[in-house]
C-alpha positions as protocol buffer text, in pm:
chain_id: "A"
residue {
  index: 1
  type: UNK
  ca { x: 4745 y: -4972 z: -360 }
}
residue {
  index: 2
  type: UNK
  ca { x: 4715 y: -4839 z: -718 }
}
residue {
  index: 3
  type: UNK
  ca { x: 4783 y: -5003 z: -1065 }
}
residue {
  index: 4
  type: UNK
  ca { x: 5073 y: -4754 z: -1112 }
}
residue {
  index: 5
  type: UNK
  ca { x: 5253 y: -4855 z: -736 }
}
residue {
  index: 6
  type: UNK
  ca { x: 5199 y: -5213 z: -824 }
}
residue {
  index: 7
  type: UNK
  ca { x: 5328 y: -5217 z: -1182 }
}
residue {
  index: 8
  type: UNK
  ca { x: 5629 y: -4964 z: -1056 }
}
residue {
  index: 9
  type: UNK
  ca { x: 5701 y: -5233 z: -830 }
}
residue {
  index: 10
  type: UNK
  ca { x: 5701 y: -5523 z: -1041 }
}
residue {
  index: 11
  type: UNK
  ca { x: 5941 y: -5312 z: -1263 }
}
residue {
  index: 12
  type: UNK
  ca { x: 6180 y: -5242 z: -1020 }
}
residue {
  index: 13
  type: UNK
  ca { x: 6201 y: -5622 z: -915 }
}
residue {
  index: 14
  type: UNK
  ca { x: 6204 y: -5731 z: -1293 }
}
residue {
  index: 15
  type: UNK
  ca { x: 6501 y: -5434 z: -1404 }
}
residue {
  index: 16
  type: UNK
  ca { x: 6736 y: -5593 z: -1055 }
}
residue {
  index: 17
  type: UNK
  ca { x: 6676 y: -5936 z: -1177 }
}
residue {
  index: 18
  type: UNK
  ca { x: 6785 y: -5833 z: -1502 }
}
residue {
  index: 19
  type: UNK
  ca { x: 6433 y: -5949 z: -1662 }
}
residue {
  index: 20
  type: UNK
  ca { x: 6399 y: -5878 z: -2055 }
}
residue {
  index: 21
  type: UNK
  ca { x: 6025 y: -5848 z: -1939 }
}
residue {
  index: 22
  type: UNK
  ca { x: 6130 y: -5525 z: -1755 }
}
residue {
  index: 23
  type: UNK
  ca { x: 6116 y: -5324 z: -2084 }
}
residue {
  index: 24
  type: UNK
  ca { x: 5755 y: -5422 z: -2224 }
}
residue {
  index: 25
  type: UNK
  ca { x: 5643 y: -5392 z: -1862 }
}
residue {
  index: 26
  type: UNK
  ca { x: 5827 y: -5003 z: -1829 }
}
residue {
  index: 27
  type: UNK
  ca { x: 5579 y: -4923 z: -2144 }
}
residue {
  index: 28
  type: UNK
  ca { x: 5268 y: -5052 z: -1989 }
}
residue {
  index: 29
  type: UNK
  ca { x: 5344 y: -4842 z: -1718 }
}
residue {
  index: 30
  type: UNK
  ca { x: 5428 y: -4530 z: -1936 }
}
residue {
  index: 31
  type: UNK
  ca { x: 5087 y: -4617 z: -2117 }
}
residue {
  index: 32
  type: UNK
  ca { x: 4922 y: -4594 z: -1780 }
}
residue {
  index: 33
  type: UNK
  ca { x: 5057 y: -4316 z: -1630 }
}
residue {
  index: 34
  type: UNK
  ca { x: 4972 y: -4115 z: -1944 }
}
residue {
  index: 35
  type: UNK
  ca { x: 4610 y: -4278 z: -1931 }
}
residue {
  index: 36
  type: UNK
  ca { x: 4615 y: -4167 z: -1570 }
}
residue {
  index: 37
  type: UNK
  ca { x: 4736 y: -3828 z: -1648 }
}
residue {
  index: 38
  type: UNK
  ca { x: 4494 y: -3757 z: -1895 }
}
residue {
  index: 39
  type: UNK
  ca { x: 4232 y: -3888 z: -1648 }
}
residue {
  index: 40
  type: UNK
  ca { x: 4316 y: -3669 z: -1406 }
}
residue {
  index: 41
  type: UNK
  ca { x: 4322 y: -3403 z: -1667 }
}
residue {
  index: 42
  type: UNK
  ca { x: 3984 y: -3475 z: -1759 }
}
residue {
  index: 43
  type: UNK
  ca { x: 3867 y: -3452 z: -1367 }
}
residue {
  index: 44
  type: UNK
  ca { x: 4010 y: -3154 z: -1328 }
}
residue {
  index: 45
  type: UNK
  ca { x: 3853 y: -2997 z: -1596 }
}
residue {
  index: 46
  type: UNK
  ca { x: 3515 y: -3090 z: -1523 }
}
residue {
  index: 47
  type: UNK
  ca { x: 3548 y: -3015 z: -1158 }
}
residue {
  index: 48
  type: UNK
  ca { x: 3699 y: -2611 z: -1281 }
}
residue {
  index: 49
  type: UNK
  ca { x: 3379 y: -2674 z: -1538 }
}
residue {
  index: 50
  type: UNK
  ca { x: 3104 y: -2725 z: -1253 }
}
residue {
  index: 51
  type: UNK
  ca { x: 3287 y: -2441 z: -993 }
}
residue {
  index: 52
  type: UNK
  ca { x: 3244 y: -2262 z: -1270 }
}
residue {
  index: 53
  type: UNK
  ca { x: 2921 y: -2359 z: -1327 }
}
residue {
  index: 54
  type: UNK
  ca { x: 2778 y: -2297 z: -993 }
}
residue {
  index: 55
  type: UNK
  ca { x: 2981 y: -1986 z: -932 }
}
residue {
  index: 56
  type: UNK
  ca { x: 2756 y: -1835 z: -1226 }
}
residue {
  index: 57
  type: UNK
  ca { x: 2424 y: -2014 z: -1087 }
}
residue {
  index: 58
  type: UNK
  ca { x: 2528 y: -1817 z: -734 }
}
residue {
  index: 59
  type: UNK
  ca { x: 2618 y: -1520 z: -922 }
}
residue {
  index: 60
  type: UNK
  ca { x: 2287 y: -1564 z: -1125 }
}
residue {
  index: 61
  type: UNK
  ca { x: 2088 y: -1613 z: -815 }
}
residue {
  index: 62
  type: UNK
  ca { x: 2269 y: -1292 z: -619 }
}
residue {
  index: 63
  type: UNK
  ca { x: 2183 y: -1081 z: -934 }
}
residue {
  index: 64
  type: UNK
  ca { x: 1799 y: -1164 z: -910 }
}
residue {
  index: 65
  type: UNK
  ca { x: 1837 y: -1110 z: -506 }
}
residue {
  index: 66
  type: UNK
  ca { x: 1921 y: -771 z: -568 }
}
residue {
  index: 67
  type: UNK
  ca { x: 1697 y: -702 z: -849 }
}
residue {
  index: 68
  type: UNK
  ca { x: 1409 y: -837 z: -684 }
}
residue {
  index: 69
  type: UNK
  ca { x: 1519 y: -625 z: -400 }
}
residue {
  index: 70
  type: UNK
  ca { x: 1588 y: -311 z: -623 }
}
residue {
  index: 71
  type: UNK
  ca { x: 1277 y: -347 z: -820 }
}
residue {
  index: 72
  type: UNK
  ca { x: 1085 y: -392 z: -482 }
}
residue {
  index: 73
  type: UNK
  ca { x: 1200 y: -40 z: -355 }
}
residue {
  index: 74
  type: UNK
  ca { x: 1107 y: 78 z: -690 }
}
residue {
  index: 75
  type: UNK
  ca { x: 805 y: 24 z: -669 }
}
residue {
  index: 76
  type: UNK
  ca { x: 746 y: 127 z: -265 }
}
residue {
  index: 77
  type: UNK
  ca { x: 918 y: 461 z: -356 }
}
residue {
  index: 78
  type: UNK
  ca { x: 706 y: 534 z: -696 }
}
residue {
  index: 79
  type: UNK
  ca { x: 404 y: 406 z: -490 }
}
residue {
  index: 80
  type: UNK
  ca { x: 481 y: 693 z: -190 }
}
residue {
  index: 81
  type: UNK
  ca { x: 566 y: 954 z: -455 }
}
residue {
  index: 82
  type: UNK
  ca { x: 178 y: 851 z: -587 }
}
residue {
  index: 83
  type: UNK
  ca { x: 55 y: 879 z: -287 }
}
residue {
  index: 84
  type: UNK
  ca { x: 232 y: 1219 z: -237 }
}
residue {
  index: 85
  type: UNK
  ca { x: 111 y: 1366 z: -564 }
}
residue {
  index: 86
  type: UNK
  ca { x: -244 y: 1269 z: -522 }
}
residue {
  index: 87
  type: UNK
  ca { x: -234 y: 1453 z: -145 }
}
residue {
  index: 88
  type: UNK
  ca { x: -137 y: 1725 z: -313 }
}
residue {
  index: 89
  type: UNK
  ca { x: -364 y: 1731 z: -562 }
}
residue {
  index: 90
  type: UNK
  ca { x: -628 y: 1704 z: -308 }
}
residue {
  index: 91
  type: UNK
  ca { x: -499 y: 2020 z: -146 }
}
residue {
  index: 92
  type: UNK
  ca { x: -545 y: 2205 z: -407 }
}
residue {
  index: 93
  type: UNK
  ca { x: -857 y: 2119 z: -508 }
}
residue {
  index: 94
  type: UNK
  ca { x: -999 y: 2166 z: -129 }
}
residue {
  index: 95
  type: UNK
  ca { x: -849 y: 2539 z: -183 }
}
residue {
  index: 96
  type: UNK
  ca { x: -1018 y: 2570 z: -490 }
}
residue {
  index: 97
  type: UNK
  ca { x: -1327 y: 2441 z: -397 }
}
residue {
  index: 98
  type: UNK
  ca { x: -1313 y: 2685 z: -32 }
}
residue {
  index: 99
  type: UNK
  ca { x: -1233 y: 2954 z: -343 }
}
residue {
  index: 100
  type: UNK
  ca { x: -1550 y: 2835 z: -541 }
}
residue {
  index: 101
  type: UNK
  ca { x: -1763 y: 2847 z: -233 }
}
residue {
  index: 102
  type: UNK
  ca { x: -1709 y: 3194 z: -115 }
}
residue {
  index: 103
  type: UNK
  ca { x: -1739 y: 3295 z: -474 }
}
residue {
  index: 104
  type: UNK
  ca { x: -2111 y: 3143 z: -479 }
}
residue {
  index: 105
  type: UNK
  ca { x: -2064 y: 2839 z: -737 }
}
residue {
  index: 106
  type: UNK
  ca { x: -2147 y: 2612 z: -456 }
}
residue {
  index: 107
  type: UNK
  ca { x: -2238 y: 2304 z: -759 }
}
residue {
  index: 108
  type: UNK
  ca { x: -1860 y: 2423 z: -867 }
}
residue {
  index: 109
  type: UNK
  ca { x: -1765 y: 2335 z: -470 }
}
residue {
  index: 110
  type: UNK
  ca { x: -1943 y: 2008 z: -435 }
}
residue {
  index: 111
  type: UNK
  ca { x: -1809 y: 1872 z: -756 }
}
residue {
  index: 112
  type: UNK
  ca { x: -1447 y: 2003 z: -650 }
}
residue {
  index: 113
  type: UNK
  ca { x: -1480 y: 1851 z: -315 }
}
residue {
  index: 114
  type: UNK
  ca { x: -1627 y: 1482 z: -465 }
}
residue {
  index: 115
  type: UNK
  ca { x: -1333 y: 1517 z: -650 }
}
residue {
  index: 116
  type: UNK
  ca { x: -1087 y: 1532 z: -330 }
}
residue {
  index: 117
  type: UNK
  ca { x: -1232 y: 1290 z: -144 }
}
residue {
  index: 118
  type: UNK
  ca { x: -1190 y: 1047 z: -387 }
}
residue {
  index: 119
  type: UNK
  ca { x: -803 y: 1127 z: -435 }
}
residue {
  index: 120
  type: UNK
  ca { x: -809 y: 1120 z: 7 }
}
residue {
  index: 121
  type: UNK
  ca { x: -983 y: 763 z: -37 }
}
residue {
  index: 122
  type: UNK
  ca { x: -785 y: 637 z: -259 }
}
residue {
  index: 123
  type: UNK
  ca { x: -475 y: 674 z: -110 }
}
residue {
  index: 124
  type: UNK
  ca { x: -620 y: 609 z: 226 }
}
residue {
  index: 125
  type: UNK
  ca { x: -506 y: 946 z: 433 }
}
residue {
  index: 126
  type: UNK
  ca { x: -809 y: 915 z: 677 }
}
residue {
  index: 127
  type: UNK
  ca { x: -631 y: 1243 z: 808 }
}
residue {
  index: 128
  type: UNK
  ca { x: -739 y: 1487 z: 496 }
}
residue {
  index: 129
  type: UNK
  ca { x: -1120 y: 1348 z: 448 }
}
residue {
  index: 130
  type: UNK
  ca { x: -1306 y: 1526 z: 774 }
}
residue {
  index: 131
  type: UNK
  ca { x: -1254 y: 1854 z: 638 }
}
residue {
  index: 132
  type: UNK
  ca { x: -1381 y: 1768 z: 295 }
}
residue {
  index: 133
  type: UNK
  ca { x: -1655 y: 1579 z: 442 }
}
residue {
  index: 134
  type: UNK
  ca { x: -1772 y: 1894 z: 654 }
}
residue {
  index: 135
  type: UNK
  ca { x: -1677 y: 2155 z: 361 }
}
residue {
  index: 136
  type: UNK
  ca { x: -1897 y: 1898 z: 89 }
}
residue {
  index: 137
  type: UNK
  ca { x: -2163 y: 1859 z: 354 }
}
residue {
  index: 138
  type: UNK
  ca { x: -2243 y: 2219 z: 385 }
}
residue {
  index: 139
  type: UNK
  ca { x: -2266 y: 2269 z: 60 }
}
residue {
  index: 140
  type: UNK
  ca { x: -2493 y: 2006 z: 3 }
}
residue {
  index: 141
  type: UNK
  ca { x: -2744 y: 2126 z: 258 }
}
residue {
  index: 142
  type: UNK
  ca { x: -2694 y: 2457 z: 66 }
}
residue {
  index: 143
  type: UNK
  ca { x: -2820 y: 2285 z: -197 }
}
residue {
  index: 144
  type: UNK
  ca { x: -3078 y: 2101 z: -11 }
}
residue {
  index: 145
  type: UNK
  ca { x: -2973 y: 1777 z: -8 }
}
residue {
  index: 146
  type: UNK
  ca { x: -3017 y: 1766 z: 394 }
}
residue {
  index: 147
  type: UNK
  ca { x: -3010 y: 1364 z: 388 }
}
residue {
  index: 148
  type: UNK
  ca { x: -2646 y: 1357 z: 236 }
}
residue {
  index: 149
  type: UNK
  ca { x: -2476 y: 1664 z: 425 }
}
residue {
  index: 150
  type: UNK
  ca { x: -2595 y: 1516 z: 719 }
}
residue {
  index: 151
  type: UNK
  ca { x: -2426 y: 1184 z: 623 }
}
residue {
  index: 152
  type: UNK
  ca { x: -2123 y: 1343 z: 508 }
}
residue {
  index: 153
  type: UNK
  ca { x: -2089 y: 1540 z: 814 }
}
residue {
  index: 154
  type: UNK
  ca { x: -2197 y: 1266 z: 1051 }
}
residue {
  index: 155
  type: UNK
  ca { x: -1877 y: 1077 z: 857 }
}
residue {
  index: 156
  type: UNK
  ca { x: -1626 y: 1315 z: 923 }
}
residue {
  index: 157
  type: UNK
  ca { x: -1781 y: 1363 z: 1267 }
}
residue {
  index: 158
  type: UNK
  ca { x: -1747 y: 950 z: 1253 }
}
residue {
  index: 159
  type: UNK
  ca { x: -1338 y: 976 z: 1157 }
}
residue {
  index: 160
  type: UNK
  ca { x: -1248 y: 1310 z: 1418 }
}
residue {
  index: 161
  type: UNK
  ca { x: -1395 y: 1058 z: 1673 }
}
residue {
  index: 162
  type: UNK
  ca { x: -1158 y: 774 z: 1609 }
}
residue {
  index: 163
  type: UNK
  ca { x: -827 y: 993 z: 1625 }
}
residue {
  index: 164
  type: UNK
  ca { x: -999 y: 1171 z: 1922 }
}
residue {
  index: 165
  type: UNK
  ca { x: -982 y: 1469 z: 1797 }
}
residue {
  index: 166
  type: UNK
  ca { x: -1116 y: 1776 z: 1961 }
}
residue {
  index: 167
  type: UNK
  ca { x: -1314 y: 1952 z: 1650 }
}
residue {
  index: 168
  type: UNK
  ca { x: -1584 y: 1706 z: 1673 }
}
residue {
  index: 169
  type: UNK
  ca { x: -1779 y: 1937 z: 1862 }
}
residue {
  index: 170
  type: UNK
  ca { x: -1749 y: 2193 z: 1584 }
}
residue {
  index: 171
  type: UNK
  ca { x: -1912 y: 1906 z: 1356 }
}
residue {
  index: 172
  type: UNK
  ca { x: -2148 y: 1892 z: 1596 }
}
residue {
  index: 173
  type: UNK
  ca { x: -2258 y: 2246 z: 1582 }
}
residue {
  index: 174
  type: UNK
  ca { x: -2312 y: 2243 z: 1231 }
}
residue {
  index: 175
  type: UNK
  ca { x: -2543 y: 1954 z: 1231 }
}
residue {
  index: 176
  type: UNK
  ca { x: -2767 y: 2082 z: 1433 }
}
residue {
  index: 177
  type: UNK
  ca { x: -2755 y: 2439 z: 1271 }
}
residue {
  index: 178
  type: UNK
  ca { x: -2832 y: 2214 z: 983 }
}
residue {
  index: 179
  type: UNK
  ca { x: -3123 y: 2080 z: 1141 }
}
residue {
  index: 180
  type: UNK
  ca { x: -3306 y: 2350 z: 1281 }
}
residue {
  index: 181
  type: UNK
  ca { x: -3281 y: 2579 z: 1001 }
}
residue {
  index: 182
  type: UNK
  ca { x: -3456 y: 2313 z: 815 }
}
residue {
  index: 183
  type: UNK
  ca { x: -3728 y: 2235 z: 1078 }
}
residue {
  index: 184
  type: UNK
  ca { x: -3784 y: 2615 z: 1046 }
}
residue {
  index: 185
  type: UNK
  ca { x: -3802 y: 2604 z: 629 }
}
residue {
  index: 186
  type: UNK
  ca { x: -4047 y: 2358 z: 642 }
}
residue {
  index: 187
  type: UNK
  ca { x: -4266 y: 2466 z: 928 }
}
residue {
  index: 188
  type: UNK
  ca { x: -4258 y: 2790 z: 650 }
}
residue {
  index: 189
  type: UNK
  ca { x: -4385 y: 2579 z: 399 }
}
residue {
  index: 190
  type: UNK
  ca { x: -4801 y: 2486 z: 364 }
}
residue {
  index: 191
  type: UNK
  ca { x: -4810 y: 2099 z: 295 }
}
residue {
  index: 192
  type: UNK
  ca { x: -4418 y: 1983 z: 428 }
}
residue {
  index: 193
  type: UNK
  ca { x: -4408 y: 1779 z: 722 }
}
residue {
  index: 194
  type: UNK
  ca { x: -4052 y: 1724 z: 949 }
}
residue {
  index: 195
  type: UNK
  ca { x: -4186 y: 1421 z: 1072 }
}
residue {
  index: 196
  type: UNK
  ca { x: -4033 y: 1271 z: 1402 }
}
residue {
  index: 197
  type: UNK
  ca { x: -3887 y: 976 z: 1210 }
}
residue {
  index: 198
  type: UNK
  ca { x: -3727 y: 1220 z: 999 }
}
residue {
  index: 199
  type: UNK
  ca { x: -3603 y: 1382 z: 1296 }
}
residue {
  index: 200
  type: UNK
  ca { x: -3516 y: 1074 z: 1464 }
}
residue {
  index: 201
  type: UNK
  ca { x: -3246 y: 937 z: 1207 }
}
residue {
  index: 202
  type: UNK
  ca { x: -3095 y: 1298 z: 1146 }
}
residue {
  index: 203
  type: UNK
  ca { x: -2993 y: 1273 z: 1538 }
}
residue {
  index: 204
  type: UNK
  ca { x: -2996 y: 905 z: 1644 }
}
residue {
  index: 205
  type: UNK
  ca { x: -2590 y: 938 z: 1517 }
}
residue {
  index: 206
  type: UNK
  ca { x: -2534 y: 1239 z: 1751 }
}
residue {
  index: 207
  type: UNK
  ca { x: -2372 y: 1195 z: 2128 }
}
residue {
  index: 208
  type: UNK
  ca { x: -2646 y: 1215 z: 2382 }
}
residue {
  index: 209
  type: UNK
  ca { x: -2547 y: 1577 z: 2511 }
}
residue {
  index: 210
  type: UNK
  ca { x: -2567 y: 1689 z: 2154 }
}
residue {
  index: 211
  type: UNK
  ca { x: -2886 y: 1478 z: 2084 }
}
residue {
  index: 212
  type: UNK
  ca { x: -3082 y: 1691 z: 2388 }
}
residue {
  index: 213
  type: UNK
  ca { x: -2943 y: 1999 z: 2281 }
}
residue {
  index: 214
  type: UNK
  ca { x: -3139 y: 1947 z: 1958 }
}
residue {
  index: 215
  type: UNK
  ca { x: -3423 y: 1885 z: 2086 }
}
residue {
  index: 216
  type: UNK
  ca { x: -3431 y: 2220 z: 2308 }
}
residue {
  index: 217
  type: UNK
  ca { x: -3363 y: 2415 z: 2003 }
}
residue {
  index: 218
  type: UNK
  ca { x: -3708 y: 2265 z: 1827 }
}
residue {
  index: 219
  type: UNK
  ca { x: -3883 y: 2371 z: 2122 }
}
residue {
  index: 220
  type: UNK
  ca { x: -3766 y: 2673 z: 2097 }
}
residue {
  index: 221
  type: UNK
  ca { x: -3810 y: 2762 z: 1782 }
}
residue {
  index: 222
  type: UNK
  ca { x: -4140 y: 2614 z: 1785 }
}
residue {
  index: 223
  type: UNK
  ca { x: -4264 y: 2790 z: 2062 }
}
């Protein structure tokens, strides 16, 4: 029971009875229920004042939800549209270094194709890299750098083989086209040596087949 019911109460007895305490009594209770009131006033308002509060701490949080959200699809679209434009980019410079090639800058190439396979690293597209690879080591055993063309071309044969990709043999082929012409060079040359250890780690990467078929050529040409 509340201080209002009781003192509403005692008034009600006290105005029947005829009391002349009923009128000092009628403006305690006035005083209270206009304490009360503004009490209840004051409530209120801080309850509306919190909602209020945590409607804009919700609304606050929501709005960094969806930015961190938006910003986060940002950056996974301008990231993709990178990755696109660096592709590309290797694309052309693969063309242009196929263009440089057959024109006879072959330093031109290789520098165009480093160039490419860098952009193709970078972004990670395993995919474009064997046909730099084969294209850069070519050129480098035009150039007679036989220990790096056969790495790069042993790399790209390396990456066909993972996707299982039929134009490993084709890699194939030109590593040992590499290698015998430059058994024959040097066997042309007084003083040069192909050692067998040479030999050995130019074909220890090959498939066995491949690996044999080397060796028959050798004895061919050697005989």
């Amino acid at each position: 029971m509340t201080a209002i019911t009781v003192l509403s109460q005692s008034l009600d007895l006290l105005q029947q009875l005829g009391s002349p305490q009923a009128r000092p009594l009628a403006k305690i209770l006035e005083r209270v229920k206009q304490e009360q009131k503004e009490q209840n006033a004051c409530l209120s308002r801080e309850r509306r004042e919190n909602e209020d509060s945590l409607d804009r701490r919700l609304n606050s949080l929501d709005e960094e939800r969806r930015y961190g959200v938006n910003h986060g699809l940002a950056s996974e679209i301008f990231s993709k549209s990178n990755e696109t434009q660096q592709r590309m980019e290797s694309e052309r410079l693969y063309e242009q270094a196929e263009s440089q090639a057959k024109a006879g800058q072959t330093q031109e190439a290789i520098s165009l194709c480093r160039h490419a396979l860098e952009l193709e690293r970078r972004v990670g597209n395993v995919q474009g890299q064997p046909q730099i690879l084969t294209l850069l080591g070519q050129l480098l055993a035009l150039m007679g750098d036989y220990d790096r063309a056969l790495s790069d071309l042993q790399e790209a044969w390396n990456l066909l083989a993972r996707e299982r990709s039929t134009h490993t043999d084709s890699i194939e082929e030109i590593i040992v086209e590499i290698i015998i012409s430059r058994w024959q060079q040097l066997h042309q040359v007084p003083g040069e040596n192909f050692t067998e250890e040479k030999l050995i780690q130019w074909i220890a990467p090959l498939s066995h087949e491949t690996m044999k078929r080397v060796i028959l050529r050798l004895e061919q040409v050697s005989a």
